[in-house]
Amino acid sequence: MSEAQIEEMFSSIATKYDLLNDILSLGLHRRWKNLAAQEAGLSTGDRALDLCTGTGDVALALASRVGPEGQVVAVDLSSPMIEYARKKSSDQEFKSIINFRIGNACDLEFCDDFFDAVTIAFGARNVRNLERLFGEAFRVLKPRGRMVCLEFSPPRLTFLGHLYGIYLRHLVPFLGVLLARHREAYSYLATSICSFPEPGALVEIMNKAGFGRVTYRRLNLGVVTLHVGIKET
């Protein structure tokens, strides 16, 4: 699926995206995103960049950590997603800290060594060129800045992994039709998860982009993996 097709698909489900995430993850996606924001290691007054921000959950969590003296830039290709994120954040305490922008995670307009942390949550599997994605993140990070990547993991060759694969391939598309009237989007979800690199392979990609001390944690029986890398120089 092309980048333009992915952008159009997510734009079509923007207003139902949060509801479906709540249902499909039993609400756990909020805990995972808060953990990703925590792992960014931010302090008051820092600057953070959230890539593929979607409806802005991670951006809001980052804003609460950098405080009124800090700055969060939230980027997404989808205009409807960005507009929904702006509306959702309008009654939040730290809304003025976040700058929502339409943009491409693989072609960032920011200066080198600008942000204290870069995050991406459930967006990396929608990017066609992971080497370019992490290369751009590395470029705009300050030395000693953190890159945090939260993403669904491919099903493992275990009994639970087999059940997870059945859930992805059959139940998720069914719920996509039932709740969002969009089978294609949630069939794509399953395909993109199953084809995403294994955690160890993603460590190698991040290392090649320049990140050091890359670690990862499997969450909820390995359904989700949280990677953290440091720009050491």
mmCIF file of N, CA and C in Angstrom, residues 89-146:
data_model
loop_
_atom_site.group_PDB
_atom_site.id
_atom_site.type_symbol
_atom_site.label_atom_id
_atom_site.label_comp_id
_atom_site.label_asym_id
_atom_site.label_seq_id
_atom_site.Cartn_x
_atom_site.Cartn_y
_atom_site.Cartn_z
ATOM 1 N N SER A 89 -7.409 18.232 22.121
ATOM 2 C CA SER A 89 -6.502 18.868 23.078
ATOM 3 C C SER A 89 -6.984 20.244 23.533
ATOM 4 N N SER A 90 -8.072 20.730 22.946
ATOM 5 C CA SER A 90 -8.481 22.119 23.188
ATOM 6 C C SER A 90 -8.866 22.410 24.638
ATOM 7 N N ASP A 91 -9.302 21.384 25.368
ATOM 8 C CA ASP A 91 -9.681 21.605 26.762
ATOM 9 C C ASP A 91 -8.650 21.051 27.737
ATOM 10 N N GLN A 92 -7.448 20.750 27.233
ATOM 11 C CA GLN A 92 -6.392 20.224 28.090
ATOM 12 C C GLN A 92 -5.536 21.356 28.647
ATOM 13 N N GLU A 93 -4.977 21.118 29.813
ATOM 14 C CA GLU A 93 -4.205 22.144 30.514
ATOM 15 C C GLU A 93 -3.008 22.625 29.708
ATOM 16 N N PHE A 94 -2.365 21.710 28.979
ATOM 17 C CA PHE A 94 -1.126 22.056 28.293
ATOM 18 C C PHE A 94 -1.295 22.219 26.791
ATOM 19 N N LYS A 95 -2.496 22.554 26.338
ATOM 20 C CA LYS A 95 -2.763 22.621 24.901
ATOM 21 C C LYS A 95 -1.871 23.633 24.186
ATOM 22 N N SER A 96 -1.540 24.749 24.852
ATOM 23 C CA SER A 96 -0.753 25.803 24.208
ATOM 24 C C SER A 96 0.689 25.389 23.970
ATOM 25 N N ILE A 97 1.119 24.313 24.599
ATOM 26 C CA ILE A 97 2.495 23.843 24.440
ATOM 27 C C ILE A 97 2.673 23.078 23.138
ATOM 28 N N ILE A 98 1.581 22.486 22.617
ATOM 29 C CA ILE A 98 1.679 21.573 21.471
ATOM 30 C C ILE A 98 1.429 22.312 20.163
ATOM 31 N N ASN A 99 2.323 22.078 19.224
ATOM 32 C CA ASN A 99 2.186 22.611 17.873
ATOM 33 C C ASN A 99 1.900 21.437 16.942
ATOM 34 N N PHE A 100 0.644 21.298 16.514
ATOM 35 C CA PHE A 100 0.256 20.215 15.605
ATOM 36 C C PHE A 100 0.545 20.624 14.162
ATOM 37 N N ARG A 101 1.232 19.761 13.425
ATOM 38 C CA ARG A 101 1.611 20.077 12.044
ATOM 39 C C ARG A 101 1.377 18.875 11.129
ATOM 40 N N ILE A 102 0.993 19.169 9.901
ATOM 41 C CA ILE A 102 0.953 18.135 8.862
ATOM 42 C C ILE A 102 2.371 17.983 8.321
ATOM 43 N N GLY A 103 2.856 16.761 8.294
ATOM 44 C CA GLY A 103 4.219 16.554 7.816
ATOM 45 C C GLY A 103 4.555 15.087 7.683
ATOM 46 N N ASN A 104 5.689 14.840 7.041
ATOM 47 C CA ASN A 104 6.165 13.494 6.750
ATOM 48 C C ASN A 104 7.300 13.136 7.699
ATOM 49 N N ALA A 105 7.161 12.037 8.415
ATOM 50 C CA ALA A 105 8.160 11.624 9.395
ATOM 51 C C ALA A 105 9.514 11.319 8.757
ATOM 52 N N CYS A 106 9.537 11.078 7.461
ATOM 53 C CA CYS A 106 10.787 10.769 6.770
ATOM 54 C C CYS A 106 11.421 11.986 6.108
ATOM 55 N N ASP A 107 10.808 13.129 6.260
ATOM 56 C CA ASP A 107 11.324 14.357 5.642
ATOM 57 C C ASP A 107 10.990 15.534 6.563
ATOM 58 N N LEU A 108 11.716 15.627 7.664
ATOM 59 C CA LEU A 108 11.410 16.606 8.704
ATOM 60 C C LEU A 108 12.020 17.964 8.379
ATOM 61 N N GLU A 109 11.286 19.004 8.720
ATOM 62 C CA GLU A 109 11.703 20.362 8.397
ATOM 63 C C GLU A 109 12.503 21.032 9.509
ATOM 64 N N PHE A 110 12.878 20.295 10.521
ATOM 65 C CA PHE A 110 13.523 20.881 11.687
ATOM 66 C C PHE A 110 15.041 20.850 11.571
ATOM 67 N N CYS A 111 15.684 21.730 12.340
ATOM 68 C CA CYS A 111 17.138 21.828 12.340
ATOM 69 C C CYS A 111 17.767 20.607 13.021
ATOM 70 N N ASP A 112 19.036 20.398 12.756
ATOM 71 C CA ASP A 112 19.780 19.355 13.438
ATOM 72 C C ASP A 112 19.858 19.652 14.942
ATOM 73 N N ASP A 113 19.911 18.601 15.742
ATOM 74 C CA ASP A 113 20.164 18.729 17.185
ATOM 75 C C ASP A 113 19.173 19.683 17.864
ATOM 76 N N PHE A 114 17.893 19.512 17.580
ATOM 77 C CA PHE A 114 16.893 20.474 18.044
ATOM 78 C C PHE A 114 16.037 19.954 19.207
ATOM 79 N N PHE A 115 15.718 18.657 19.210
ATOM 80 C CA PHE A 115 14.786 18.111 20.198
ATOM 81 C C PHE A 115 15.512 17.275 21.262
ATOM 82 N N ASP A 116 14.940 17.282 22.452
ATOM 83 C CA ASP A 116 15.462 16.457 23.543
ATOM 84 C C ASP A 116 14.970 15.020 23.457
ATOM 85 N N ALA A 117 13.844 14.804 22.792
ATOM 86 C CA ALA A 117 13.306 13.450 22.624
ATOM 87 C C ALA A 117 12.443 13.401 21.374
ATOM 88 N N VAL A 118 12.426 12.244 20.732
ATOM 89 C CA VAL A 118 11.537 11.972 19.598
ATOM 90 C C VAL A 118 10.777 10.686 19.919
ATOM 91 N N THR A 119 9.467 10.716 19.720
ATOM 92 C CA THR A 119 8.650 9.535 19.973
ATOM 93 C C THR A 119 7.846 9.174 18.726
ATOM 94 N N ILE A 120 7.516 7.904 18.626
ATOM 95 C CA ILE A 120 6.568 7.447 17.609
ATOM 96 C C ILE A 120 5.830 6.249 18.197
ATOM 97 N N ALA A 121 4.517 6.324 18.227
ATOM 98 C CA ALA A 121 3.701 5.274 18.834
ATOM 99 C C ALA A 121 2.698 4.734 17.818
ATOM 100 N N PHE A 122 2.856 3.479 17.471
ATOM 101 C CA PHE A 122 1.969 2.790 16.535
ATOM 102 C C PHE A 122 1.921 3.472 15.167
ATOM 103 N N GLY A 123 3.052 4.065 14.788
ATOM 104 C CA GLY A 123 3.135 4.707 13.483
ATOM 105 C C GLY A 123 4.270 4.186 12.626
ATOM 106 N N ALA A 124 5.268 3.549 13.249
ATOM 107 C CA ALA A 124 6.452 3.113 12.494
ATOM 108 C C ALA A 124 6.102 2.097 11.416
ATOM 109 N N ARG A 125 5.122 1.223 11.698
ATOM 110 C CA ARG A 125 4.774 0.190 10.702
ATOM 111 C C ARG A 125 4.058 0.793 9.500
ATOM 112 N N ASN A 126 3.636 2.065 9.592
ATOM 113 C CA ASN A 126 2.991 2.722 8.459
ATOM 114 C C ASN A 126 3.974 3.520 7.612
ATOM 115 N N VAL A 127 5.232 3.526 8.017
ATOM 116 C CA VAL A 127 6.272 4.265 7.298
ATOM 117 C C VAL A 127 6.966 3.317 6.332
ATOM 118 N N ARG A 128 7.095 3.743 5.106
ATOM 119 C CA ARG A 128 7.652 2.869 4.067
ATOM 120 C C ARG A 128 9.156 2.656 4.211
ATOM 121 N N ASN A 129 9.883 3.595 4.807
ATOM 122 C CA ASN A 129 11.340 3.517 4.867
ATOM 123 C C ASN A 129 11.784 3.740 6.318
ATOM 124 N N LEU A 130 11.951 2.652 7.053
ATOM 125 C CA LEU A 130 12.318 2.767 8.463
ATOM 126 C C LEU A 130 13.717 3.347 8.638
ATOM 127 N N GLU A 131 14.627 3.048 7.720
ATOM 128 C CA GLU A 131 15.978 3.610 7.810
ATOM 129 C C GLU A 131 15.924 5.134 7.720
ATOM 130 N N ARG A 132 15.100 5.633 6.819
ATOM 131 C CA ARG A 132 14.949 7.085 6.675
ATOM 132 C C ARG A 132 14.262 7.683 7.911
ATOM 133 N N LEU A 133 13.242 7.004 8.411
ATOM 134 C CA LEU A 133 12.533 7.476 9.599
ATOM 135 C C LEU A 133 13.491 7.671 10.766
ATOM 136 N N PHE A 134 14.264 6.633 11.098
ATOM 137 C CA PHE A 134 15.160 6.728 12.246
ATOM 138 C C PHE A 134 16.360 7.623 11.960
ATOM 139 N N GLY A 135 16.754 7.705 10.695
ATOM 140 C CA GLY A 135 17.825 8.630 10.337
ATOM 141 C C GLY A 135 17.423 10.080 10.558
ATOM 142 N N GLU A 136 16.200 10.423 10.192
ATOM 143 C CA GLU A 136 15.706 11.782 10.416
ATOM 144 C C GLU A 136 15.529 12.061 11.912
ATOM 145 N N ALA A 137 15.024 11.072 12.645
ATOM 146 C CA ALA A 137 14.875 11.244 14.092
ATOM 147 C C ALA A 137 16.235 11.484 14.744
ATOM 148 N N PHE A 138 17.234 10.723 14.309
ATOM 149 C CA PHE A 138 18.588 10.896 14.853
ATOM 150 C C PHE A 138 19.117 12.295 14.549
ATOM 151 N N ARG A 139 18.882 12.763 13.348
ATOM 152 C CA ARG A 139 19.390 14.081 12.939
ATOM 153 C C ARG A 139 18.827 15.203 13.800
ATOM 154 N N VAL A 140 17.533 15.182 14.071
ATOM 155 C CA VAL A 140 16.908 16.313 14.773
ATOM 156 C C VAL A 140 17.051 16.210 16.297
ATOM 157 N N LEU A 141 17.525 15.080 16.795
ATOM 158 C CA LEU A 141 17.744 14.930 18.236
ATOM 159 C C LEU A 141 19.035 15.628 18.673
ATOM 160 N N LYS A 142 18.987 16.182 19.880
ATOM 161 C CA LYS A 142 20.198 16.690 20.504
ATOM 162 C C LYS A 142 21.071 15.516 20.958
ATOM 163 N N PRO A 143 22.368 15.731 21.076
ATOM 164 C CA PRO A 143 23.209 14.692 21.690
ATOM 165 C C PRO A 143 22.673 14.313 23.076
ATOM 166 N N ARG A 144 22.656 13.019 23.329
ATOM 167 C CA ARG A 144 22.096 12.409 24.548
ATOM 168 C C ARG A 144 20.569 12.430 24.561
ATOM 169 N N GLY A 145 19.960 12.820 23.444
ATOM 170 C CA GLY A 145 18.508 12.758 23.324
ATOM 171 C C GLY A 145 18.034 11.331 23.126
ATOM 172 N N ARG A 146 16.735 11.110 23.392
ATOM 173 C CA ARG A 146 16.173 9.760 23.334
ATOM 174 C C ARG A 146 15.190 9.598 22.190
#
